[in-house]
Amino acid sequence: MMKRTGYQALVVGAATLALAACSTTGGSGGAADTSGDLAPEDMSMVTVVKLTGVGWFDRMEEGVNAFADRTGIDARQQGADDASPEKQIQIIQDLLPQNPTAITVVPNSPEALENVLASARKQGVVVVSHEAAGMENVDADIEAFDNDSYGRLIGENLADCMGGKGQYAAFVGGLTAKTHMDWVAGGLAYMKENAPGITRVSDPIESKEDEGVAYDRAKEILAKYPDIKGFQGSAGTDVAGIARAVQEAGKQDSICVMGTSIPSVAKKYLADGSIDKAFLWDPALAGEAQLAAAELIAQGKKIEEGTDLGVKGYESLKPIEGTTNAFSGEATLIVDKDNVDDFDF
C-alpha cells in the first residue's frame, strides 16, 4: 500500500480560445436583452442549485449572500429538496413571471434544462450556468477549472495512492450530471494512459447526490469486490458516504478514497484515512463568480478571454475548448489531513 498525504496546491486552467456566438457570449436560443444601463439596485438575481440542505450548497449560499452585500444587487439562492431535474425546471418556471434580471444555475441535468432556460433568455433574462460546460441556452458557463484536467488530477492522485495497481469504483451524483461524468472519464483516461495495472470495476455508479445512497452503494461494492483498492467520488456527498462504508469495514488503511468534498465534511474521515484527499473549489466563490458574470452581461459587457470577475480564482477567465460560451478560472484546491484545518468551511 502506498498511501500518501502530502499537501499539494494545484490549479488547473483551460485551453484554447472559443469565440462567443451571440451578442453577449451566448449559445443558441436567443440572447438576453442587455441594455447596459441597469444599476445594481435595479437588478435581481436568483441562483438555482441542485438541491438544498447539503454542505456544498450551504456554502454556495454564503457566496450568494456575500455578493448581494458587496454589490447591492438583490441576490438569493433557491433549490429543491432533492436532486430532481423536474423540480429544478419547476423552480425556474416559477421564477419567470417574477422577471429577474438573471438566473444562475447549477443543473442536475443540463440537457433537461435547455428548453426552460431558452424560454428565460427569450424573455430577456440573463442566464449563467456552472458545472455545465457545453450548454447551449446560457449566456455564459463559468467553471472553476477544466473538467477533464480535474478528473485526471484525481486519477493521478488515486493511482499514486493505489500503488499503480488494483481495482477501483467511480461514483457520480447522477448519470446526467455532465461535469461528474467528465471527471470520472478524465480519471479513467489517466489510468489507461499512465496506470494500466488499475482497472475500474463498472460504469459510473449513481449516488443521486445523497450521502446515504453513496454509503449503500459503497457497501455493495465492498461486498462484491472484497479486494477493491480505490474509490473516486464526484458529488459533494459521495466521498463521505463511501468513507463511512470503508471505515465500518475497517479498510481505511488498505483502500484509497478520493474525490470532491468540502473540508468540514471530509475532516473526520481524513483524520483516520477513510478519505485520503478531497478535491474541490470553494462553492462560495463559485456562487459569487456566477453572479458577477451575470452582472457584467446585464450591463452589456462580454465574458471573454481574460475577463476578471473580481472573485479569487476567477481573475482571468480562459475559454474552454470545444465550447462557444464556457470559461474556466483557476480555482482547484486539494485538502488532506495535514492542511484541512487551514479551511473554514
mmCIF file of C-alpha atoms in Angstrom:
data_model
loop_
_atom_site.group_PDB
_atom_site.id
_atom_site.type_symbol
_atom_site.label_atom_id
_atom_site.label_comp_id
_atom_site.label_asym_id
_atom_site.label_seq_id
_atom_site.Cartn_x
_atom_site.Cartn_y
_atom_site.Cartn_z
ATOM 1 C CA MET A 1 0.000 0.000 0.000
ATOM 2 C CA MET A 2 1.420 3.401 -0.966
ATOM 3 C CA LYS A 3 -0.995 5.905 0.550
ATOM 4 C CA ARG A 4 0.421 9.417 0.675
ATOM 5 C CA THR A 5 -0.970 12.528 2.290
ATOM 6 C CA GLY A 6 1.482 15.314 1.388
ATOM 7 C CA TYR A 7 -0.153 18.664 0.617
ATOM 8 C CA GLN A 8 -0.341 19.811 -2.973
ATOM 9 C CA ALA A 9 -1.559 23.177 -4.131
ATOM 10 C CA LEU A 10 -2.603 22.838 -7.744
ATOM 11 C CA VAL A 11 -4.661 24.909 -10.061
ATOM 12 C CA VAL A 12 -5.962 23.777 -13.388
ATOM 13 C CA GLY A 13 -6.664 26.044 -16.342
ATOM 14 C CA ALA A 14 -8.489 25.579 -19.586
ATOM 15 C CA ALA A 15 -7.350 25.539 -23.205
ATOM 16 C CA THR A 16 -7.823 27.493 -26.400
ATOM 17 C CA LEU A 17 -9.966 30.487 -27.307
ATOM 18 C CA ALA A 18 -13.524 29.856 -28.477
ATOM 19 C CA LEU A 19 -15.408 32.944 -29.634
ATOM 20 C CA ALA A 20 -18.892 33.779 -28.459
ATOM 21 C CA ALA A 21 -21.756 33.040 -30.805
ATOM 22 C CA CYS A 22 -24.385 35.531 -29.624
ATOM 23 C CA SER A 23 -24.487 39.211 -28.854
ATOM 24 C CA THR A 24 -23.162 38.631 -25.325
ATOM 25 C CA THR A 25 -21.352 35.309 -25.079
ATOM 26 C CA GLY A 26 -24.341 33.153 -25.625
ATOM 27 C CA GLY A 27 -25.243 29.963 -27.376
ATOM 28 C CA SER A 28 -28.435 29.434 -29.347
ATOM 29 C CA GLY A 29 -31.955 30.167 -28.217
ATOM 30 C CA GLY A 30 -31.953 33.974 -28.151
ATOM 31 C CA ALA A 31 -29.625 36.226 -26.191
ATOM 32 C CA ALA A 32 -30.629 38.231 -23.165
ATOM 33 C CA ASP A 33 -31.742 41.845 -23.676
ATOM 34 C CA THR A 34 -28.885 43.753 -22.068
ATOM 35 C CA SER A 35 -29.154 47.500 -22.497
ATOM 36 C CA GLY A 36 -26.173 48.242 -20.269
ATOM 37 C CA ASP A 37 -27.911 50.935 -18.202
ATOM 38 C CA LEU A 38 -29.029 48.797 -15.241
ATOM 39 C CA ALA A 39 -27.880 49.968 -11.816
ATOM 40 C CA PRO A 40 -27.247 47.387 -9.066
ATOM 41 C CA GLU A 41 -30.331 48.452 -7.142
ATOM 42 C CA ASP A 42 -32.420 47.753 -10.242
ATOM 43 C CA MET A 43 -31.194 44.154 -10.573
ATOM 44 C CA SER A 44 -32.475 40.917 -9.069
ATOM 45 C CA MET A 45 -30.727 37.563 -9.426
ATOM 46 C CA VAL A 46 -31.575 34.031 -8.309
ATOM 47 C CA THR A 47 -29.099 31.173 -8.047
ATOM 48 C CA VAL A 48 -30.836 27.808 -8.568
ATOM 49 C CA VAL A 49 -28.776 24.967 -7.103
ATOM 50 C CA LYS A 50 -29.006 21.196 -7.413
ATOM 51 C CA LEU A 51 -30.603 20.755 -4.006
ATOM 52 C CA THR A 52 -30.696 22.327 -0.560
ATOM 53 C CA GLY A 53 -29.689 21.006 2.832
ATOM 54 C CA VAL A 54 -26.192 19.784 1.946
ATOM 55 C CA GLY A 55 -22.917 21.401 2.969
ATOM 56 C CA TRP A 56 -21.779 22.180 -0.566
ATOM 57 C CA PHE A 57 -24.746 24.367 -1.440
ATOM 58 C CA ASP A 58 -24.991 25.818 2.063
ATOM 59 C CA ARG A 59 -21.502 27.135 1.386
ATOM 60 C CA MET A 60 -22.524 28.412 -2.057
ATOM 61 C CA GLU A 61 -25.342 30.377 -0.448
ATOM 62 C CA GLU A 62 -22.744 32.165 1.676
ATOM 63 C CA GLY A 63 -21.184 33.393 -1.557
ATOM 64 C CA VAL A 64 -24.556 34.454 -2.960
ATOM 65 C CA ASN A 65 -25.247 36.459 0.187
ATOM 66 C CA ALA A 66 -21.758 37.964 0.142
ATOM 67 C CA PHE A 67 -22.287 39.073 -3.463
ATOM 68 C CA ALA A 68 -25.584 40.715 -2.523
ATOM 69 C CA ASP A 69 -23.971 42.539 0.389
ATOM 70 C CA ARG A 70 -20.996 43.654 -1.696
ATOM 71 C CA THR A 71 -22.882 44.866 -4.762
ATOM 72 C CA GLY A 72 -26.295 45.951 -3.511
ATOM 73 C CA ILE A 73 -27.937 43.606 -6.021
ATOM 74 C CA ASP A 74 -30.964 41.664 -4.771
ATOM 75 C CA ALA A 75 -29.487 38.136 -4.977
ATOM 76 C CA ARG A 76 -30.758 34.957 -3.348
ATOM 77 C CA GLN A 77 -30.494 31.175 -3.680
ATOM 78 C CA GLN A 78 -33.183 28.548 -4.262
ATOM 79 C CA GLY A 79 -33.161 24.780 -4.630
ATOM 80 C CA ALA A 80 -35.344 21.717 -4.259
ATOM 81 C CA ASP A 81 -35.236 19.119 -1.508
ATOM 82 C CA ASP A 82 -33.709 16.511 -3.818
ATOM 83 C CA ALA A 83 -31.606 16.421 -6.975
ATOM 84 C CA SER A 84 -34.533 16.151 -9.373
ATOM 85 C CA PRO A 85 -34.218 17.829 -12.789
ATOM 86 C CA GLU A 86 -38.010 18.129 -12.853
ATOM 87 C CA LYS A 87 -38.056 20.099 -9.608
ATOM 88 C CA GLN A 88 -35.283 22.350 -10.888
ATOM 89 C CA ILE A 89 -37.272 23.036 -14.052
ATOM 90 C CA GLN A 90 -40.326 23.906 -11.964
ATOM 91 C CA ILE A 91 -38.340 26.344 -9.833
ATOM 92 C CA ILE A 92 -37.101 28.140 -12.946
ATOM 93 C CA GLN A 93 -40.566 28.174 -14.498
ATOM 94 C CA ASP A 94 -41.925 29.730 -11.307
ATOM 95 C CA LEU A 95 -39.217 32.405 -11.408
ATOM 96 C CA LEU A 96 -40.015 33.602 -14.932
ATOM 97 C CA PRO A 97 -43.181 35.565 -14.031
ATOM 98 C CA GLN A 98 -41.035 37.448 -11.485
ATOM 99 C CA ASN A 99 -38.839 38.643 -14.388
ATOM 100 C CA PRO A 100 -35.471 38.519 -12.588
ATOM 101 C CA THR A 101 -32.502 40.224 -14.198
ATOM 102 C CA ALA A 102 -30.591 36.948 -14.122
ATOM 103 C CA ILE A 103 -30.858 33.307 -13.215
ATOM 104 C CA THR A 104 -27.682 31.423 -12.406
ATOM 105 C CA VAL A 105 -27.994 27.667 -12.220
ATOM 106 C CA VAL A 106 -26.080 24.532 -11.250
ATOM 107 C CA PRO A 107 -28.006 21.934 -13.288
ATOM 108 C CA ASN A 108 -28.763 18.400 -12.210
ATOM 109 C CA SER A 109 -29.246 17.635 -15.900
ATOM 110 C CA PRO A 110 -28.011 20.248 -18.375
ATOM 111 C CA GLU A 111 -29.977 18.610 -21.194
ATOM 112 C CA ALA A 112 -33.223 18.697 -19.226
ATOM 113 C CA LEU A 113 -32.878 22.434 -18.539
ATOM 114 C CA GLU A 114 -32.140 23.579 -22.096
ATOM 115 C CA ASN A 115 -35.764 24.353 -23.018
ATOM 116 C CA VAL A 116 -36.716 26.251 -19.872
ATOM 117 C CA LEU A 117 -33.506 28.261 -19.997
ATOM 118 C CA ALA A 118 -34.171 29.073 -23.670
ATOM 119 C CA SER A 119 -37.540 30.461 -22.559
ATOM 120 C CA ALA A 120 -35.830 32.538 -19.879
ATOM 121 C CA ARG A 121 -33.391 34.060 -22.360
ATOM 122 C CA LYS A 122 -36.143 34.825 -24.864
ATOM 123 C CA GLN A 123 -37.865 36.703 -22.056
ATOM 124 C CA GLY A 124 -34.708 38.787 -21.594
ATOM 125 C CA VAL A 125 -33.353 37.044 -18.509
ATOM 126 C CA VAL A 126 -29.571 36.677 -18.352
ATOM 127 C CA VAL A 127 -28.668 33.006 -17.766
ATOM 128 C CA VAL A 128 -25.323 31.838 -16.371
ATOM 129 C CA SER A 129 -24.588 28.187 -15.568
ATOM 130 C CA HIS A 130 -21.965 26.382 -13.508
ATOM 131 C CA GLU A 131 -20.860 22.736 -13.763
ATOM 132 C CA ALA A 132 -22.440 22.680 -17.213
ATOM 133 C CA ALA A 133 -19.839 23.453 -19.879
ATOM 134 C CA GLY A 134 -21.404 22.800 -23.276
ATOM 135 C CA MET A 135 -24.906 24.060 -22.516
ATOM 136 C CA GLU A 136 -26.366 25.993 -25.437
ATOM 137 C CA ASN A 137 -29.095 28.120 -23.897
ATOM 138 C CA VAL A 138 -26.963 30.121 -21.489
ATOM 139 C CA ASP A 139 -25.209 33.442 -21.917
ATOM 140 C CA ALA A 140 -22.134 32.028 -20.217
ATOM 141 C CA ASP A 141 -20.995 28.991 -18.282
ATOM 142 C CA ILE A 142 -18.434 29.636 -15.551
ATOM 143 C CA GLU A 143 -16.254 26.746 -14.366
ATOM 144 C CA ALA A 144 -13.661 26.610 -11.607
ATOM 145 C CA PHE A 145 -11.287 24.680 -13.881
ATOM 146 C CA ASP A 146 -11.116 22.491 -16.970
ATOM 147 C CA ASN A 147 -13.165 19.389 -16.147
ATOM 148 C CA ASP A 148 -11.015 16.820 -17.935
ATOM 149 C CA SER A 149 -7.902 18.102 -16.185
ATOM 150 C CA TYR A 150 -9.675 17.974 -12.826
ATOM 151 C CA GLY A 151 -10.680 14.353 -13.390
ATOM 152 C CA ARG A 152 -7.158 13.470 -14.467
ATOM 153 C CA LEU A 153 -5.780 15.164 -11.358
ATOM 154 C CA ILE A 154 -7.950 12.978 -9.143
ATOM 155 C CA GLY A 155 -6.973 9.937 -11.220
ATOM 156 C CA GLU A 156 -3.291 10.735 -10.858
ATOM 157 C CA ASN A 157 -3.503 11.040 -7.087
ATOM 158 C CA LEU A 158 -5.664 7.928 -6.781
ATOM 159 C CA ALA A 159 -3.277 5.890 -8.919
ATOM 160 C CA ASP A 160 -0.348 7.035 -6.809
ATOM 161 C CA CYS A 161 -2.193 6.112 -3.601
ATOM 162 C CA MET A 162 -3.101 2.678 -5.009
ATOM 163 C CA GLY A 163 0.491 1.970 -5.965
ATOM 164 C CA GLY A 164 -0.406 1.724 -9.652
ATOM 165 C CA LYS A 165 -2.433 -1.473 -9.417
ATOM 166 C CA GLY A 166 -5.794 -2.860 -8.328
ATOM 167 C CA GLN A 167 -9.466 -2.160 -8.890
ATOM 168 C CA TYR A 168 -11.450 0.990 -8.172
ATOM 169 C CA ALA A 169 -15.021 2.255 -8.449
ATOM 170 C CA ALA A 170 -16.209 5.675 -9.605
ATOM 171 C CA PHE A 171 -19.318 7.424 -8.269
ATOM 172 C CA VAL A 172 -21.308 10.298 -9.787
ATOM 173 C CA GLY A 173 -24.215 12.243 -8.358
ATOM 174 C CA GLY A 174 -26.244 11.491 -11.470
ATOM 175 C CA LEU A 175 -25.598 9.882 -14.827
ATOM 176 C CA THR A 176 -26.939 13.079 -16.410
ATOM 177 C CA ALA A 177 -24.551 15.293 -14.404
ATOM 178 C CA LYS A 178 -22.169 16.189 -17.229
ATOM 179 C CA THR A 179 -19.336 17.519 -15.098
ATOM 180 C CA HIS A 180 -19.340 14.433 -12.884
ATOM 181 C CA MET A 181 -19.243 12.205 -15.937
ATOM 182 C CA ASP A 182 -16.391 14.305 -17.341
ATOM 183 C CA TRP A 183 -14.429 13.927 -14.099
ATOM 184 C CA VAL A 184 -14.731 10.151 -13.923
ATOM 185 C CA ALA A 185 -13.941 9.925 -17.650
ATOM 186 C CA GLY A 186 -10.825 12.017 -17.063
ATOM 187 C CA GLY A 187 -9.808 9.797 -14.174
ATOM 188 C CA LEU A 188 -10.296 6.648 -16.230
ATOM 189 C CA ALA A 189 -8.349 8.118 -19.144
ATOM 190 C CA TYR A 190 -5.452 8.872 -16.815
ATOM 191 C CA MET A 191 -5.469 5.286 -15.525
ATOM 192 C CA LYS A 192 -5.482 3.807 -19.022
ATOM 193 C CA GLU A 193 -2.625 6.011 -20.153
ATOM 194 C CA ASN A 194 -0.443 6.012 -17.041
ATOM 195 C CA ALA A 195 -1.519 3.195 -14.705
ATOM 196 C CA PRO A 196 -2.518 0.192 -16.823
ATOM 197 C CA GLY A 197 -2.401 -2.016 -13.736
ATOM 198 C CA ILE A 198 -5.507 -0.267 -12.433
ATOM 199 C CA THR A 199 -8.987 -1.133 -13.720
ATOM 200 C CA ARG A 200 -12.417 0.318 -12.980
ATOM 201 C CA VAL A 201 -14.893 -2.316 -11.814
ATOM 202 C CA SER A 202 -18.003 -0.942 -13.552
ATOM 203 C CA ASP A 203 -19.583 2.004 -15.296
ATOM 204 C CA PRO A 204 -20.030 5.065 -13.054
ATOM 205 C CA ILE A 205 -22.277 4.372 -10.063
ATOM 206 C CA GLU A 206 -25.091 6.856 -9.419
ATOM 207 C CA SER A 207 -25.468 8.213 -5.871
ATOM 208 C CA LYS A 208 -28.317 10.653 -6.565
ATOM 209 C CA GLU A 209 -26.375 13.379 -4.684
ATOM 210 C CA ASP A 210 -27.283 11.542 -1.478
ATOM 211 C CA GLU A 211 -24.705 10.509 1.131
ATOM 212 C CA GLY A 212 -26.894 7.639 2.302
ATOM 213 C CA VAL A 213 -27.183 6.264 -1.219
ATOM 214 C CA ALA A 214 -23.405 6.578 -1.704
ATOM 215 C CA TYR A 215 -22.910 4.665 1.561
ATOM 216 C CA ASP A 216 -25.252 1.867 0.484
ATOM 217 C CA ARG A 217 -23.680 1.593 -2.978
ATOM 218 C CA ALA A 218 -20.193 1.525 -1.483
ATOM 219 C CA LYS A 219 -21.191 -1.309 0.857
ATOM 220 C CA GLU A 220 -22.477 -3.223 -2.156
ATOM 221 C CA ILE A 221 -19.188 -2.675 -3.986
ATOM 222 C CA LEU A 222 -17.167 -3.769 -0.950
ATOM 223 C CA ALA A 223 -19.203 -6.971 -0.758
ATOM 224 C CA LYS A 224 -18.905 -7.681 -4.467
ATOM 225 C CA TYR A 225 -15.223 -6.730 -4.787
ATOM 226 C CA PRO A 226 -13.598 -7.500 -1.403
ATOM 227 C CA ASP A 227 -10.122 -6.721 -2.735
ATOM 228 C CA ILE A 228 -11.019 -3.322 -4.202
ATOM 229 C CA LYS A 229 -8.304 -0.710 -3.633
ATOM 230 C CA GLY A 230 -9.884 2.618 -4.545
ATOM 231 C CA PHE A 231 -12.931 4.840 -4.899
ATOM 232 C CA GLN A 232 -13.405 8.087 -6.819
ATOM 233 C CA GLY A 233 -16.340 10.265 -5.759
ATOM 234 C CA SER A 234 -17.869 13.181 -7.665
ATOM 235 C CA ALA A 235 -20.850 14.609 -5.795
ATOM 236 C CA GLY A 236 -20.015 16.572 -2.663
ATOM 237 C CA THR A 237 -21.744 13.826 -0.661
ATOM 238 C CA ASP A 238 -20.073 10.842 -2.376
ATOM 239 C CA VAL A 239 -16.765 10.519 -0.568
ATOM 240 C CA ALA A 240 -18.326 10.937 2.887
ATOM 241 C CA GLY A 241 -20.773 8.107 2.170
ATOM 242 C CA ILE A 242 -18.025 5.941 0.698
ATOM 243 C CA ALA A 243 -15.702 6.722 3.608
ATOM 244 C CA ARG A 244 -18.324 5.663 6.154
ATOM 245 C CA ALA A 245 -18.650 2.276 4.441
ATOM 246 C CA VAL A 246 -14.876 1.857 4.234
ATOM 247 C CA GLN A 247 -14.484 2.886 7.872
ATOM 248 C CA GLU A 248 -17.138 0.432 9.056
ATOM 249 C CA ALA A 249 -15.385 -2.325 7.116
ATOM 250 C CA GLY A 250 -12.101 -1.433 8.840
ATOM 251 C CA LYS A 251 -10.387 -0.968 5.472
ATOM 252 C CA GLN A 252 -9.288 2.642 5.713
ATOM 253 C CA ASP A 253 -5.623 1.587 5.639
ATOM 254 C CA SER A 254 -5.982 -0.560 2.518
ATOM 255 C CA ILE A 255 -8.480 1.394 0.366
ATOM 256 C CA CYS A 256 -7.854 4.803 -1.162
ATOM 257 C CA VAL A 257 -10.821 7.191 -1.217
ATOM 258 C CA MET A 258 -10.621 10.460 -3.129
ATOM 259 C CA GLY A 259 -12.981 12.894 -4.786
ATOM 260 C CA THR A 260 -14.907 16.106 -4.428
ATOM 261 C CA SER A 261 -15.913 17.224 -0.950
ATOM 262 C CA ILE A 262 -15.623 20.193 1.389
ATOM 263 C CA PRO A 263 -13.151 20.280 4.288
ATOM 264 C CA SER A 264 -15.769 20.428 7.059
ATOM 265 C CA VAL A 265 -17.463 17.283 5.738
ATOM 266 C CA ALA A 266 -14.258 15.386 4.961
ATOM 267 C CA LYS A 267 -12.309 16.306 8.107
ATOM 268 C CA LYS A 268 -13.338 13.448 10.401
ATOM 269 C CA TYR A 269 -12.669 10.895 7.673
ATOM 270 C CA LEU A 270 -9.337 12.449 6.687
ATOM 271 C CA ALA A 271 -8.195 12.027 10.292
ATOM 272 C CA ASP A 272 -8.198 8.219 10.122
ATOM 273 C CA GLY A 273 -7.534 7.756 6.409
ATOM 274 C CA SER A 274 -11.075 6.811 5.413
ATOM 275 C CA ILE A 275 -10.702 9.713 2.969
ATOM 276 C CA ASP A 276 -7.209 10.286 1.632
ATOM 277 C CA LYS A 277 -7.692 13.537 -0.277
ATOM 278 C CA ALA A 278 -10.585 15.834 -1.058
ATOM 279 C CA PHE A 279 -10.582 17.865 -4.255
ATOM 280 C CA LEU A 280 -12.706 20.941 -4.569
ATOM 281 C CA TRP A 281 -13.200 24.562 -5.368
ATOM 282 C CA ASP A 282 -14.807 26.938 -2.907
ATOM 283 C CA PRO A 283 -18.572 26.840 -3.606
ATOM 284 C CA ALA A 284 -18.965 30.306 -2.097
ATOM 285 C CA LEU A 285 -16.537 31.796 -4.619
ATOM 286 C CA ALA A 286 -18.205 29.843 -7.429
ATOM 287 C CA GLY A 287 -21.547 31.310 -6.384
ATOM 288 C CA GLU A 288 -20.087 34.805 -6.450
ATOM 289 C CA ALA A 289 -18.390 34.201 -9.797
ATOM 290 C CA GLN A 290 -21.629 33.149 -11.499
ATOM 291 C CA LEU A 291 -23.419 36.248 -10.262
ATOM 292 C CA ALA A 292 -20.503 38.525 -11.173
ATOM 293 C CA ALA A 293 -20.622 37.182 -14.731
ATOM 294 C CA ALA A 294 -24.378 37.763 -14.842
ATOM 295 C CA GLU A 295 -23.891 41.340 -13.634
ATOM 296 C CA LEU A 296 -21.367 42.069 -16.390
ATOM 297 C CA ILE A 297 -23.661 40.632 -19.051
ATOM 298 C CA ALA A 298 -26.649 42.578 -17.699
ATOM 299 C CA GLN A 299 -24.530 45.714 -18.027
ATOM 300 C CA GLY A 300 -23.919 44.973 -21.696
ATOM 301 C CA LYS A 301 -20.373 43.651 -21.270
ATOM 302 C CA LYS A 302 -18.893 40.479 -22.725
ATOM 303 C CA ILE A 303 -17.410 37.496 -20.988
ATOM 304 C CA GLU A 304 -14.278 36.678 -22.928
ATOM 305 C CA GLU A 305 -10.698 35.538 -22.587
ATOM 306 C CA GLY A 306 -9.035 37.445 -19.775
ATOM 307 C CA THR A 307 -12.261 38.697 -18.145
ATOM 308 C CA ASP A 308 -11.744 39.458 -14.454
ATOM 309 C CA LEU A 309 -14.830 38.630 -12.404
ATOM 310 C CA GLY A 310 -13.335 40.211 -9.295
ATOM 311 C CA VAL A 311 -13.502 36.887 -7.435
ATOM 312 C CA LYS A 312 -10.473 34.935 -6.229
ATOM 313 C CA GLY A 313 -9.618 32.184 -8.712
ATOM 314 C CA TYR A 314 -11.668 33.853 -11.464
ATOM 315 C CA GLU A 315 -9.461 36.890 -12.186
ATOM 316 C CA SER A 316 -8.520 35.868 -15.736
ATOM 317 C CA LEU A 317 -11.018 33.567 -17.437
ATOM 318 C CA LYS A 318 -9.974 31.147 -20.148
ATOM 319 C CA PRO A 319 -12.291 29.826 -22.871
ATOM 320 C CA ILE A 320 -12.986 26.111 -22.618
ATOM 321 C CA GLU A 321 -12.008 24.248 -25.761
ATOM 322 C CA GLY A 322 -14.908 22.905 -27.789
ATOM 323 C CA THR A 323 -17.447 25.379 -26.443
ATOM 324 C CA THR A 324 -18.656 28.800 -27.539
ATOM 325 C CA ASN A 325 -19.750 30.212 -24.199
ATOM 326 C CA ALA A 326 -17.913 28.381 -21.386
ATOM 327 C CA PHE A 327 -14.985 29.783 -19.418
ATOM 328 C CA SER A 328 -12.827 28.494 -16.594
ATOM 329 C CA GLY A 329 -10.921 30.027 -13.752
ATOM 330 C CA GLU A 330 -8.037 28.517 -11.806
ATOM 331 C CA ALA A 331 -9.638 27.611 -8.506
ATOM 332 C CA THR A 332 -8.754 23.979 -7.713
ATOM 333 C CA LEU A 333 -7.942 23.070 -4.101
ATOM 334 C CA ILE A 334 -6.628 19.815 -2.632
ATOM 335 C CA VAL A 335 -7.251 19.007 1.023
ATOM 336 C CA ASP A 336 -5.648 16.274 3.125
ATOM 337 C CA LYS A 337 -5.273 15.636 6.857
ATOM 338 C CA ASP A 338 -2.264 17.938 7.047
ATOM 339 C CA ASN A 339 -3.942 21.088 5.714
ATOM 340 C CA VAL A 340 -7.654 20.560 6.424
ATOM 341 C CA ASP A 341 -7.550 22.973 9.368
ATOM 342 C CA ASP A 342 -6.490 25.750 7.001
ATOM 343 C CA PHE A 343 -10.061 25.916 5.665
ATOM 344 C CA ASP A 344 -13.056 27.412 7.451
ATOM 345 C CA PHE A 345 -15.826 25.711 5.508
#
